[in-house]
Amino acid sequence: MKFIKLPILCFLLVLSHVSFSQILLESSSKADSLDWAKPKEYILAPIEVECSQYTDKNIVRLLTGLTAGDKIQIPGDKISEAIKSLWKQSLFENIKIYLVKTIGKDAFLKVVVVEKPRLSKFSFTGSVKKNDADDIRAKIRLVREKVVTDYTLGYIKNIVKDFYVNKGFYNTVVTITTEPDKTSKTPHVTVYINVKKGKKVRIQNLTFHGNTIVKSWQLRRKMKDSKPFRLYNPFNSGKYLEENLEKDLPSVLAKYNSKGYRDARIRKDTAYFVKKNRVNIDVYIEEGNRYYFGDIKWLGNSKYRSGQLDTILNIKKGDIFDQSLLEQKLFMNPNGYDISSLYMDDGYLFFNVTPQEVNVHSDTIDLEIHMYEGKQATINKVTVLGNAKTNDHVIYREIRTRPGQLFRRSDIIRTQRELSQLGYFDPEKLGVTPTPNPADGTVDIEYRVEEKPSDQVELSGGWGGGRVVGTLGLTFNNFSMRNIFKPSSWSPLPTGDGQKFSIRAQTNGVYYQSYNLSFTEPWLGGKKPNSLTTSVFHSVFNQTGEKKYTKDSEGNRILNPNRSTLSITGASVGFGKRLKKPDDFFSLFTELSYNYYELNKYYGVFTFGQGYSNDFNGRINITRNSIDAPTFPKNGSNFSFLAQFTPPYSLFNGKNYATATDAQRFKFIEYQKYKFTAEWFTQLTNYRPKGEGKEARNLVLRTKIGYGILGQYNRKVGISPFERYYMGGSGLSGYQNFVAREIIGLRGYTDNSVSSINGDPVCARYTMELRYPISLNPQATIFILGFAEAGNTWAKYKDFNPFQVKRSAGFGLRVFLPMFGLLGLDYGWGFDNIPGNPSSGNGKGQFHFTLGAQLGEL
């Protein structure tokens, strides 16, 4: 039996550097030395491992590839392979294998590894903003105790470098340094990431060569993300990214293809630095020849005649050849009807159409359009996924695709609109999956929804009448009245039936108080979309701020004679119905309401200040609303005609209005009121993001016109002092938002400055807004806008002139938060002067704050 420790030195080249590992054999007696020329075969005994507390000894044994019981030669290749295997892990900075002893044929080995240091912490130095640092942290995902290897440091450097290059900082220099953490008992390091961004590299010039058919400025417009930097264009950063250039160049060819130059190609493109932070881009184009449509033949059609299909296709022989136009007319035309819609709206889900070029002669291309009509598909099952809060019946009653009906693509598109209009679901996440079953000619349709917060809590402070107005309001847009007595349904209130319940209080102390309550059932009876709306309110306006009661000289409680108030109490009930003709975008809403006005020394606002008035009125409102989304519409229109009227009391009450005071004349208010508004939303750009989850941000043009007139039945009675139009400002002026007057916004002017002090019976307003979304996230929808608008009011009917208006322009911001509604901030310049009010208009600017939709319907 021999007990020996013999030193062996092994030299290995591992991972492009030389590492020194040892087998150490040392003898405490005059034992036989190991013969290098004659390796001996041993059987491995259990292997001992020496490492730090963070390294699993069993993992180290496994990585060596050596197992107790294996036959091994010492010296031999297996030990060399074991050391090489450990080095490949890049986890250790020193590796040694000891031959501790041999007992007969058994060899006892000891593996000693020194781990590379682990991460203690890391930080950024240099020109790194906090937001950038947060984004980089999310990308590199460094955590404490991670082994810091050369690969790790290189990985960090590349990620940081790429991060800033993608922002246009091509000259970024990233330096990674490490420093031992002296506070740690085991090897740990702090990693410092130093960044020098330099200046952002922008495009100085974009030059096209060889283009004779299309102007260079037209081609530059197609380069969405590779436009030259210009100071006067705040919407274009002008940053240069190679991937953006590669993405934009196909748009240049698409422009040529739309003009018939289908052979156009880009011969080459070059980008070169002209300054350290500026590049020029040269694009060389070969335009080729222009082509035209030739003969177009239909094959396989039996449902519709070729002449009918020609009419819908609307492409004639001799028209400029445009492949994208052909595909639009065949598959999906955003501006009208197409061949696929014709068939799929008649149940032909399995329909297929394939255009083929059959002859190209000279500059003309003949086409054959092969069609497979298939058979009509019937809807089998309709399912909805994703609604955890909204009850199924609320969704299913809005769905236009019903089992047993023929499949129609237009019904699916309309269903998506109706679900979006509910306001309970994220319109960007609405999805539909038709699953055809060709064997039995049916289709299963699955709708996917993602619920968003729809209830609103209004807790705000505003400015009105020279005082701060506080508001507390709760609006539940998906309420459930039938579950109100079921405690298990309260979370925190019963929800899911699509009803709307609102309660609101507004006050600024003794000067103003208002309370209102409303409830809407959108499907009265549950079978048809007939709505029922009820509301009650009470408001008190106090000009002097005096308390209601005081004490006389004898200490008795009496009504305060110095109190100047207007008290309004009202209630209404309304019934709404969706119409089927002229189309089912039309709806009819009728309402009966009663308002009681009590004026006590309330002078300077209406034509009388002492007395009371009763307002019994009915209204009929016909609307056609086809906008595609309630918060940020991109397409569609909204038309409204409102008629509001009271009984013509003067025709049968026998009162002598020639001698009656205003208080007597308007004890029972009589009037007829008409309003017309028309609003359009037009998407101006057609950006379609690549990649799931990205927002389609496009410019949207909103245009709107509105007219209003307050009429009378009897000239002797005169125009009602109530329900008149007041124009100017944001349309929201603290506690002036009540039913006795209608406030119409006109940004750029001070509140109510455009109209007479007592309001006017005629008004007109025109609005144009260019909108661009910053975020379409339903949790916080944000968009900016530029506006131009004009409007005016007239005290006499004969003075009405729709072109004699006060003009303004400006810009603004809108933020929609589910819990608070729509918040708006605008800055506008009024261009015209207001007689007697030099602080309004005359080119002066005004800030305007709005909370919720603007008041007034013009």
Coordinates of C-alpha atoms in Angstrom, one line a residue, residues 170 201-208 216 219-230 233 235-252 269 271 279-283:
Y170 CA -24.1 56.1 -34.2
V201 CA -26.8 61.3 -36.4
R202 CA -29.4 62.8 -38.6
I203 CA -30.1 62.9 -42.3
Q204 CA -28.9 66.1 -44.0
N205 CA -30.0 65.4 -47.6
L206 CA -31.9 62.7 -49.3
T207 CA -31.3 62.8 -53.1
F208 CA -32.9 60.7 -55.8
S216 CA -38.2 64.0 -55.8
L219 CA -40.6 60.3 -53.3
R220 CA -39.3 61.9 -50.1
R221 CA -42.8 61.9 -48.8
K222 CA -42.9 58.1 -49.1
M223 CA -39.8 57.8 -47.0
K224 CA -41.7 57.8 -43.7
D225 CA -38.8 57.2 -41.3
S226 CA -35.9 58.4 -43.5
K227 CA -36.7 62.1 -44.1
P228 CA -34.1 64.8 -44.0
F229 CA -33.9 66.7 -40.7
R230 CA -35.5 70.1 -40.9
N233 CA -40.8 70.2 -38.9
F235 CA -42.8 65.8 -36.2
N236 CA -39.7 64.5 -38.0
S237 CA -36.6 63.7 -36.0
G238 CA -34.5 63.1 -39.1
K239 CA -32.5 60.4 -37.4
Y240 CA -30.7 57.9 -39.6
L241 CA -31.2 54.2 -39.1
E242 CA -30.1 51.7 -41.7
E243 CA -33.1 49.5 -41.0
N244 CA -35.5 52.4 -41.5
L245 CA -34.0 53.1 -44.9
E246 CA -34.4 49.4 -45.9
K247 CA -38.0 49.6 -44.7
D248 CA -38.8 52.8 -46.6
L249 CA -37.3 52.1 -50.0
P250 CA -40.1 49.6 -51.0
S251 CA -42.5 52.5 -50.6
V252 CA -40.6 54.3 -53.3
D269 CA -28.5 53.3 -52.4
A271 CA -25.4 56.6 -47.1
V279 CA -25.3 61.8 -43.4
N280 CA -26.4 62.1 -47.0
I281 CA -28.4 59.4 -48.7
D282 CA -28.3 58.9 -52.5
V283 CA -30.9 56.6 -54.1

